[in-house]
Coordinates of C-alpha atoms and ligand atoms in Angstrom, one line a residue:
X8 CA 8.5 -3.7 -12.3
X9 CA 10.8 -6.7 -13.2
X10 CA 12.8 -7.9 -10.2
X11 CA 11.3 -8.1 -7.4
X12 CA 10.8 -10.4 -4.4
X13 CA 7.8 -12.6 -3.9
X14 CA 6.0 -11.1 -1.4
X15 CA 2.7 -13.4 -0.1
X16 CA -0.3 -11.9 1.3
X17 CA -0.1 -10.3 4.7
X18 CA -2.8 -12.0 6.2
X19 CA -4.2 -15.9 6.3
X20 CA -7.9 -16.8 5.6
X21 CA -10.0 -17.0 8.5
X22 CA -13.6 -17.4 7.3
X23 CA -14.2 -18.8 3.2
X24 CA -16.4 -17.6 0.3
X25 CA -16.9 -20.8 -1.9
X26 CA -16.8 -19.4 -5.6
X27 CA -17.3 -21.7 -9.1
X28 CA -16.6 -22.0 -12.5
X29 CA -19.5 -22.8 -14.8
X30 CA -19.2 -25.6 -17.7
X31 CA -17.4 -23.8 -21.0
X32 CA -21.6 -23.9 -22.2
X33 CA -23.5 -22.4 -19.2
X34 CA -21.0 -19.1 -19.4
X35 CA -22.1 -18.4 -23.4
X36 CA -25.9 -19.1 -22.5
X37 CA -24.9 -16.6 -19.3
X38 CA -23.5 -14.2 -21.6
X39 CA -26.2 -14.4 -24.3
X40 CA -28.7 -14.3 -21.3
X41 CA -27.1 -11.2 -19.4
X42 CA -27.2 -9.1 -23.5
X43 CA -23.9 -9.6 -23.5
X44 CA -23.5 -7.3 -21.1
X45 CA -20.9 -8.0 -18.3
X46 CA -23.2 -5.8 -15.6
X47 CA -25.9 -7.8 -16.2
X48 CA -24.2 -11.6 -15.4
X49 CA -25.4 -12.6 -11.6
X50 CA -22.0 -13.2 -9.6
X51 CA -23.2 -16.8 -9.1
X52 CA -21.9 -17.0 -13.2
X53 CA -18.6 -15.1 -12.1
X54 CA -15.7 -17.6 -11.0
X55 CA -12.6 -14.2 -10.5
X56 CA -15.7 -11.1 -10.0
X57 CA -12.9 -7.7 -11.3
X58 CA -15.8 -5.8 -12.1
X59 CA -15.0 -3.5 -9.3
X60 CA -12.3 -2.5 -5.6
X61 CA -15.5 -0.6 -4.9
X62 CA -17.0 -2.0 -1.3
X63 CA -15.6 -5.9 -2.8
X64 CA -12.8 -5.7 -0.1
X65 CA -12.7 -8.6 2.8
X66 CA -12.3 -6.5 6.3
X67 CA -9.9 -7.6 9.1
X68 CA -10.8 -9.7 12.0
X69 CA -11.2 -6.5 14.2
X70 CA -13.4 -4.9 11.6
X71 CA -15.8 -7.7 12.3
X72 CA -15.4 -7.2 15.6
X73 CA -15.6 -3.2 15.8
X74 CA -18.8 -4.0 13.9
X75 CA -20.3 -5.6 16.9
X76 CA -19.8 -3.1 18.2
X77 CA -21.3 0.3 16.1
X78 CA -23.9 2.3 18.2
X79 CA -27.1 2.7 16.3
X80 CA -28.9 5.3 17.9
X81 CA -30.4 7.8 15.6
X82 CA -28.8 11.4 17.4
X83 CA -25.1 11.1 18.3
X84 CA -23.9 7.5 17.9
X85 CA -20.7 6.4 19.3
X86 CA -19.8 5.5 15.7
X87 CA -19.8 8.5 14.5
X88 CA -17.8 10.1 17.0
X89 CA -14.6 6.9 16.5
X90 CA -15.3 8.1 12.6
X91 CA -14.5 11.5 13.7
X92 CA -12.0 11.5 15.2
X93 CA -10.3 8.4 13.5
X94 CA -10.6 11.0 10.5
X95 CA -10.0 14.6 11.6
X96 CA -6.4 13.2 12.9
X97 CA -5.9 11.2 9.4
X98 CA -6.9 13.5 7.0
X99 CA -6.1 16.9 10.0
X100 CA -9.2 18.5 8.1
X101 CA -11.5 19.7 11.2
X102 CA -15.0 19.2 10.1
X103 CA -16.2 15.4 9.2
X104 CA -19.7 14.9 7.2
X105 CA -20.8 10.5 6.8
X106 CA -23.1 9.9 3.8
X107 CA -23.9 7.3 2.4
X108 CA -21.2 6.4 -0.4
X109 CA -19.1 8.8 -2.9
X110 CA -21.7 9.8 -4.8
X111 CA -23.4 10.0 -1.5
X112 CA -21.1 13.1 -0.6
X113 CA -21.0 14.5 -4.3
X114 CA -24.8 15.8 -4.3
X115 CA -24.4 16.7 -0.8
X116 CA -21.4 18.8 -1.3
X117 CA -21.9 20.1 -4.9
X118 CA -24.4 22.1 -5.5
X119 CA -23.8 24.5 -3.1
X120 CA -20.7 25.8 -5.2
X121 CA -21.5 25.0 -8.6
X122 CA -23.9 28.1 -10.5
X123 CA -25.1 26.6 -13.9
X124 CA -23.5 27.2 -16.2
X125 CA -19.4 27.5 -14.4
X126 CA -17.0 24.8 -15.2
X127 CA -15.7 22.0 -12.3
X128 CA -11.7 21.5 -13.5
X129 CA -9.7 18.3 -12.7
X130 CA -7.2 16.1 -13.4
X131 CA -10.0 13.1 -14.6
X132 CA -13.2 13.2 -13.3
X133 CA -14.9 9.6 -12.4
X134 CA -18.0 9.3 -13.9
X135 CA -20.7 9.5 -10.9
X136 CA -18.2 12.9 -10.0
X137 CA -19.1 14.2 -14.2
X138 CA -22.7 12.7 -13.3
X139 CA -23.0 14.9 -10.2
X140 CA -21.7 18.2 -11.4
X141 CA -23.9 17.8 -14.6
X142 CA -27.2 17.8 -12.7
X143 CA -25.1 20.7 -11.2
X144 CA -26.3 22.6 -14.0
X145 CA -22.6 22.3 -14.0
X146 CA -19.4 21.8 -17.1
X147 CA -17.2 18.6 -15.9
X148 CA -14.0 19.6 -17.7
X149 CA -10.5 17.3 -18.0
X150 CA -6.8 18.9 -18.1
X151 CA -5.1 15.7 -17.4
X152 CA -1.9 15.6 -18.6
X153 CA -1.5 14.0 -22.2
X154 CA 0.7 11.5 -21.4
X155 CA -2.2 9.7 -20.0
X156 CA -3.8 8.9 -22.8
X157 CA -0.5 7.3 -23.9
X158 CA -0.6 3.6 -22.2
X159 CA 2.8 2.9 -23.6
X160 CA 4.7 5.8 -21.9
X161 CA 6.6 5.0 -18.6
X162 CA 6.1 7.9 -16.2
X163 CA 5.7 7.7 -12.4
X164 CA 2.4 10.3 -11.8
X165 CA 0.2 9.8 -15.1
X166 CA -2.9 11.4 -13.1
X167 CA -0.8 14.7 -13.0
X168 CA -2.9 17.3 -14.2
X169 CA -1.1 19.8 -16.9
X170 CA -0.3 23.3 -15.1
X171 CA 0.0 24.6 -18.7
X172 CA -3.7 24.1 -19.5
X173 CA -5.2 25.1 -15.8
X174 CA -3.6 27.9 -15.7
X175 CA -4.5 28.8 -19.5
X176 CA -7.9 26.8 -19.6
X177 CA -8.4 29.2 -16.3
X178 CA -7.1 33.3 -17.6
X179 CA -8.7 31.9 -21.0
X180 CA -12.5 31.0 -18.3
X181 CA -12.4 33.4 -16.2
X182 CA -11.7 32.6 -13.1
X183 CA -15.7 33.8 -11.9
X184 CA -17.2 30.9 -14.6
X185 CA -15.0 28.0 -12.5
X186 CA -17.4 26.5 -9.6
X187 CA -13.8 24.9 -8.2
X188 CA -11.1 22.1 -8.8
X189 CA -11.0 18.5 -7.8
X190 CA -8.4 16.5 -7.9
X191 CA -8.9 12.8 -8.7
X192 CA -6.5 10.3 -6.5
X193 CA -5.6 8.1 -8.0
X194 CA -6.7 8.3 -11.4
X195 CA -9.8 6.4 -11.5
X196 CA -10.7 6.9 -15.0
X197 CA -6.7 7.5 -16.7
X198 CA -5.7 3.9 -15.3
X199 CA -5.4 4.4 -11.8
X200 CA -2.8 6.6 -11.9
X201 CA -0.7 8.0 -8.8
X202 CA -0.9 12.6 -8.9
X203 CA 2.2 13.6 -7.4
X204 CA 2.5 15.5 -4.2
X205 CA 4.3 18.5 -6.2
X206 CA 1.4 18.4 -8.3
X207 CA -1.1 18.2 -5.6
X208 CA 0.8 21.0 -4.9
X209 CA 1.1 23.2 -7.5
X210 CA -2.3 23.1 -9.2
X211 CA -3.5 24.1 -5.0
X212 CA -0.4 27.0 -5.7
X213 CA -2.5 28.5 -9.5
X214 CA -5.9 28.3 -7.9
X215 CA -4.6 30.2 -4.7
X216 CA -3.5 32.7 -7.2
X217 CA -7.1 33.1 -9.2
X218 CA -9.1 32.7 -6.4
X219 CA -10.5 29.1 -7.7
X220 CA -11.7 26.4 -4.6
X221 CA -9.3 24.0 -4.8
X222 CA -11.0 19.9 -4.0
X223 CA -10.0 16.1 -3.6
X224 CA -12.0 13.2 -4.7
X225 CA -10.1 10.6 -2.0
X226 CA -11.7 7.6 -3.3
X227 CA -8.0 6.0 -3.1
X228 CA -5.7 8.6 -0.9
X229 CA -4.0 5.7 0.6
X230 CA -2.8 3.9 -3.0
X231 CA -1.9 7.5 -3.9
X232 CA 0.1 8.1 -0.7
X233 CA 2.0 4.9 -0.9
X234 CA 3.2 6.2 -5.1
X235 CA 4.8 9.3 -3.8
X236 CA 6.2 8.0 -0.7
X237 CA 7.4 4.7 -3.8
X238 CA 8.3 7.4 -6.7
X239 CA 8.4 11.1 -5.3
X240 CA 11.9 12.1 -5.0
X241 CA 12.0 13.4 -0.4
X242 CA 9.2 11.1 0.8
X243 CA 11.1 7.8 0.8
X244 CA 11.2 7.8 4.4
X245 CA 8.0 9.2 5.4
X246 CA 5.6 7.9 6.5
X247 CA 2.6 7.6 4.7
X248 CA 0.3 9.0 7.2
X249 CA 2.4 12.4 7.2
X250 CA 2.2 12.2 3.5
X251 CA -1.4 12.1 3.6
X252 CA -1.7 14.6 6.0
X253 CA 0.3 16.7 3.4
X254 CA -1.8 16.1 0.6
X255 CA -4.6 17.2 2.5
X256 CA -2.8 20.4 3.9
X257 CA -3.0 22.0 0.2
X258 CA -7.2 21.3 -0.3
X259 CA -10.1 23.1 1.1
X260 CA -12.4 20.1 1.4
X261 CA -12.8 16.7 -0.2
X262 CA -15.6 14.0 -1.0
X263 CA -14.4 10.8 -0.2
X264 CA -15.8 6.9 -0.8
X265 CA -14.9 4.3 1.9
X266 CA -15.7 2.0 -0.1
X267 CA -12.5 2.1 -1.0
X268 CA -9.1 2.5 0.5
X269 CA -11.9 2.7 3.8
X270 CA -12.0 -1.2 4.0
X271 CA -15.6 -1.0 4.0
X272 CA -18.2 -2.3 2.2
X273 CA -20.8 0.9 2.1
X274 CA -19.8 4.6 3.3
X275 CA -18.8 7.5 2.5
X276 CA -17.1 11.3 3.6
X277 CA -16.9 14.5 3.0
X278 CA -14.5 16.6 5.0
X279 CA -14.1 20.5 5.3
X280 CA -10.9 21.9 6.4
X281 CA -11.8 24.5 8.4
X282 CA -15.0 26.7 6.9
X283 CA -17.1 27.0 9.8
X284 CA -19.8 27.7 7.2
X285 CA -19.8 25.5 4.7
X286 CA -19.6 22.9 7.2
X287 CA -22.3 24.2 8.6
X288 CA -24.3 24.1 5.2
X289 CA -23.3 20.8 4.8
X290 CA -25.0 19.3 7.9
X291 CA -27.9 20.7 6.9
X292 CA -28.9 19.7 3.1
X293 CA -26.8 16.4 4.9
X294 CA -30.1 16.1 6.0
X295 CA -33.5 15.5 3.8
X296 CA -30.9 14.2 1.0
X297 CA -28.2 11.5 3.9
X298 CA -29.1 11.8 6.7
X299 CA -28.7 12.8 10.7
X300 CA -25.5 14.2 10.7
X301 CA -23.8 11.4 13.0
X302 CA -24.6 8.7 10.6
X303 CA -25.0 10.2 6.6
X304 CA -26.1 7.0 5.7
X305 CA -24.6 4.6 7.6
X306 CA -25.2 2.6 10.2
X307 CA -23.9 2.7 13.0
X308 CA -21.5 -0.5 12.3
X309 CA -21.0 0.2 9.0
X310 CA -19.2 4.2 10.3
X311 CA -17.3 1.9 13.1
X312 CA -16.2 -0.8 10.9
X313 CA -14.5 2.5 8.6
X314 CA -13.1 4.0 11.8
X315 CA -10.8 0.4 11.8
X316 CA -9.9 0.5 8.2
X317 CA -8.8 4.2 8.3
X318 CA -6.2 2.8 10.7
X319 CA -5.4 -0.1 8.2
X320 CA -5.0 0.9 4.7
X321 CA -2.4 3.4 5.8
X322 CA 0.1 0.4 7.1
X323 CA 3.2 0.2 5.0
X324 CA 2.6 -3.9 5.3
X325 CA -0.7 -3.5 4.0
X326 CA -0.1 -1.2 1.2
X327 CA 3.0 -2.8 -0.1
X328 CA 0.9 -6.3 -0.8
X329 CA -1.6 -4.4 -2.0
X330 CA 0.2 -3.1 -4.5
X331 CA 2.4 -6.4 -5.0
X332 CA -0.6 -7.9 -6.3
X333 CA -1.6 -5.8 -9.0
X334 CA 2.3 -5.8 -10.6
X335 CA 2.2 -9.5 -9.7
X336 CA -0.8 -9.5 -12.6
X337 CA 0.4 -6.6 -15.0
X338 CA 4.4 -8.6 -14.9
X339 CA 2.3 -11.4 -15.9
X340 CA -0.1 -10.4 -18.4
X341 CA 3.6 -9.0 -19.9
X342 CA 4.8 -12.2 -20.2
X343 CA 1.6 -13.2 -21.8
X344 CA 2.2 -10.2 -24.6
X345 CA -1.3 -8.9 -23.3
X346 CA 0.0 -5.1 -23.3
X347 CA -2.2 -2.5 -21.2
X348 CA -2.0 1.1 -19.5
X349 CA 2.0 0.9 -17.6
X350 CA 3.3 1.5 -15.3
X351 CA -0.8 -0.1 -13.8
X352 CA -1.6 2.4 -11.0
X353 CA -2.9 1.2 -7.6
X354 CA -6.0 -0.9 -7.8
X355 CA -6.6 -2.9 -11.2
X356 CA -4.5 -3.0 -14.3
X357 CA -5.9 -1.1 -17.2
X358 CA -6.0 -3.4 -20.6
X359 CA -5.1 -1.5 -23.7
X360 CA -8.0 -2.9 -26.6
X361 CA -6.5 -0.7 -28.8
X362 CA -3.4 -2.3 -29.0
X363 CA -4.9 -6.1 -28.8
X364 CA -7.7 -5.3 -30.7
X365 CA -6.9 -3.3 -33.3
X366 CA -9.3 -4.4 -36.3
X367 CA -11.7 -3.5 -34.0
X368 CA -13.3 0.5 -34.4
X369 CA -14.5 2.1 -31.9
X370 CA -17.8 2.2 -32.5
X371 CA -17.9 -1.4 -32.4
X372 CA -16.9 -1.2 -28.9
X373 CA -13.8 -3.0 -28.8
X374 CA -13.3 -3.3 -25.0
X375 CA -16.6 -5.0 -24.3
X376 CA -15.5 -7.0 -26.8
X377 CA -12.9 -8.0 -25.2
X378 CA -14.6 -8.0 -21.6
X379 CA -16.9 -11.1 -22.7
X380 CA -13.5 -13.2 -24.9
X381 CA -12.6 -12.7 -21.3
X382 CA -16.1 -13.7 -19.0
X383 CA -15.8 -16.8 -21.7
X384 CA -12.8 -17.7 -21.8
X385 CA -12.5 -18.6 -17.7
X386 CA -15.7 -17.1 -15.9
X387 CA -13.7 -13.2 -14.7
X388 CA -16.0 -10.7 -15.3
X389 CA -13.8 -6.7 -15.9
X390 CA -15.2 -3.7 -16.8
X391 CA -15.1 -2.1 -19.8
X392 CA -14.1 1.9 -19.8
X393 CA -14.0 2.8 -23.2
X394 CA -16.6 4.4 -25.9
X395 CA -19.6 2.0 -24.9
X396 CA -18.9 3.5 -21.4
X397 CA -18.5 7.5 -22.4
X398 CA -21.8 7.2 -24.6
X399 CA -23.4 9.4 -27.1
X400 CA -23.6 13.3 -27.5
X401 CA -26.5 16.0 -27.4
X402 CA -27.3 14.9 -31.7
X403 CA -26.8 10.9 -30.5
X404 CA -23.7 10.8 -32.3
X405 CA -21.5 8.0 -30.5
X406 CA -18.7 9.5 -29.2
X407 CA -14.7 7.9 -29.5
X408 CA -13.0 7.5 -26.6
X409 CA -8.9 8.0 -26.9
X410 CA -8.8 5.0 -24.5
X411 CA -10.2 2.0 -25.2
X412 CA -9.6 -0.1 -21.9
X413 CA -10.2 -3.4 -19.9
X414 CA -10.0 -2.8 -16.9
X415 CA -8.7 -5.8 -14.3
X416 CA -10.6 -4.8 -11.1
X417 CA -8.4 -5.9 -8.1
X418 CA -10.5 -6.0 -4.3
X419 CA -8.6 -5.5 -1.1
X420 CA -7.5 -9.0 -0.3
X421 CA -10.1 -10.9 -1.0
X422 CA -7.6 -12.9 -4.7
X423 CA -4.6 -14.4 -3.5
X424 CA -1.4 -15.0 -5.9
X425 CA -3.0 -18.3 -7.8
X426 CA -5.5 -16.5 -8.5
X427 CA -4.0 -13.6 -10.5
X428 CA -1.6 -16.0 -12.1
X429 CA -5.0 -18.0 -13.4
X430 CA -6.5 -14.5 -14.4
X431 CA -3.2 -13.5 -16.4
X432 CA -3.9 -16.6 -18.0
X433 CA -6.9 -16.3 -19.2
X434 CA -6.3 -13.3 -20.8
X435 CA -3.0 -14.6 -22.6
X436 CA -5.0 -17.4 -23.7
X437 CA -7.7 -14.7 -25.2
X438 CA -4.3 -12.5 -26.4
X439 CA -3.4 -15.3 -28.4
X440 CA -6.9 -15.4 -31.0
X441 CA -7.9 -11.9 -30.7
X442 CA -7.8 -11.7 -34.5
X443 CA -10.9 -14.0 -34.4
X444 CA -12.0 -11.3 -32.2
X445 CA -16.0 -9.9 -33.6
X446 CA -17.2 -6.5 -32.6
X447 CA -20.0 -5.9 -31.2
X448 CA -22.9 -3.8 -31.5
X449 CA -25.8 -2.5 -29.4
X450 CA -29.6 -3.5 -29.6
X451 CA -30.9 -2.0 -26.4
X452 CA -29.8 1.7 -24.4
X453 CA -31.2 3.6 -22.0
X454 CA -31.0 7.6 -22.7
X455 CA -28.3 8.3 -19.2
X456 CA -25.7 5.8 -17.5
X457 CA -26.1 3.3 -20.4
X458 CA -23.6 1.0 -20.0
X459 CA -24.9 -0.6 -16.8
X460 CA -28.1 -2.1 -18.0
X461 CA -28.3 -1.7 -22.7
X462 CA -27.8 -4.7 -24.1
X463 CA -25.5 -5.5 -27.1
X464 CA -25.4 -8.8 -29.6
X465 CA -21.6 -9.7 -31.4
X466 CA -22.0 -8.7 -34.8
X467 CA -21.2 -11.3 -37.1
Ligands
LIG506 N1 -14.8 8.9 -7.6 C1 -13.8 8.1 -7.9 C2 -13.0 8.4 -8.2 C3 -14.6 7.0 -7.7 O1 -13.6 6.0 -8.6 C4 -16.2 6.7 -7.3 C5 -16.5 5.0 -7.4 C6 -16.7 7.0 -6.9 C7 -15.8 8.3 -6.9 C8 -17.9 7.2 -6.7 O2 -18.1 6.4 -5.4 O3 -19.4 4.3 -5.9 O4 -18.8 5.4 -3.0 O5 -20.5 6.5 -4.8 N2 -16.2 4.4 -8.5 C9 -16.3 2.7 -8.8 C10 -15.2 2.1 -9.3 C11 -17.9 2.3 -8.4 O6 -16.2 0.6 -9.7 O7 -14.1 2.9 -10.1 P1 -19.3 5.5 -5.1

């Protein structure tokens, strides 16, 4: 991560969106009004918004031009056929089905394969993936290698599934009790960590050996391919496109949130490699849930912009600059003594709140407290990924997350290196007064997905 040369963004700015930093006292009031939950802040109260990289990217001039050419026909939209052929070519899958976003794809695909009581195994499921597995009566099981939980351990592919555990789990549980395996690339919940080609292949082979289906949650497929090219032996001279083709050749279906590497603000896809029966069934389920098979919840213009986004995201120039921004921020944080999940992944830097605030126990939500301090210090909005997000068990007892992370998520093509310099400076300032930061308690929480709407209060 050290010793890299300065790489300016490979774009220039054609249109600007002003952003403002509220004065300190107004930030205090805004956070109080928001119940000490940054999700409840208004975007106008935020200076630099690092809540998510999902749907927050900037489209290119070519995408905006494509938008104007969108075909809004209910059936048979030419924008769909552009998207379909682009995705077929990119992923090497015969069947492409649109959905309004990633979770739309999940709600259509998953229930077809899950019988109540069956497990869905994978490296580490994202929250909505877990929710849709549970809604279909399944049980989500994470089998990521334990090194993902050690934020200071250097390893090129901390998103890899633990192969020994995978095999023994299938044997112990019985293949008939496993609906499918889903590999999440990159592994968002473990810090945006990539999965190696060798691991994707091995997981696929183990699944095949025991007759378990193997799918992909492909939201950040291009970033994952870039890490394979950079970090895995034998791929340095392969094109991103051929790496993507190989990755997807090992799985039989995928769900994809296009709001990340699709470089669009809304959209999603289901891909089915070659199973005509699955395709026919998925299309019929799609109609009542998402929409007719040639739009699936997307406007024609959104499909047109996505077809262009899928071509732009697979260029070396784009991916190099994208990952460089994350690494740049990491280097500056390291210089300020701020610990984070290392090496960094492709879409965010995950600060290690357990290390920054060792005096705050998990049930006082150290990562949430840190998010709030970062907002107060500099108007930056990060997101908590820790015990506050994890929630409670069936008896109401707070669960302890193995990691307490603060995600500084970088939207695509939105901020420049100077914004990231500012972010690092603010986090460093917070780090310097870390021992004075107090824990936080919940004053209101809804029964499910509480982190979006819960209200909290700092402990005195
Ligand atoms: N899978 C992964 C790995 C994701 O990161 C997300 C969304 C989804 C599925 C669901 O896709 O939002 O289009 O419905 N992640 C966002 C985030 C929300 O902030 O990490 P969606």
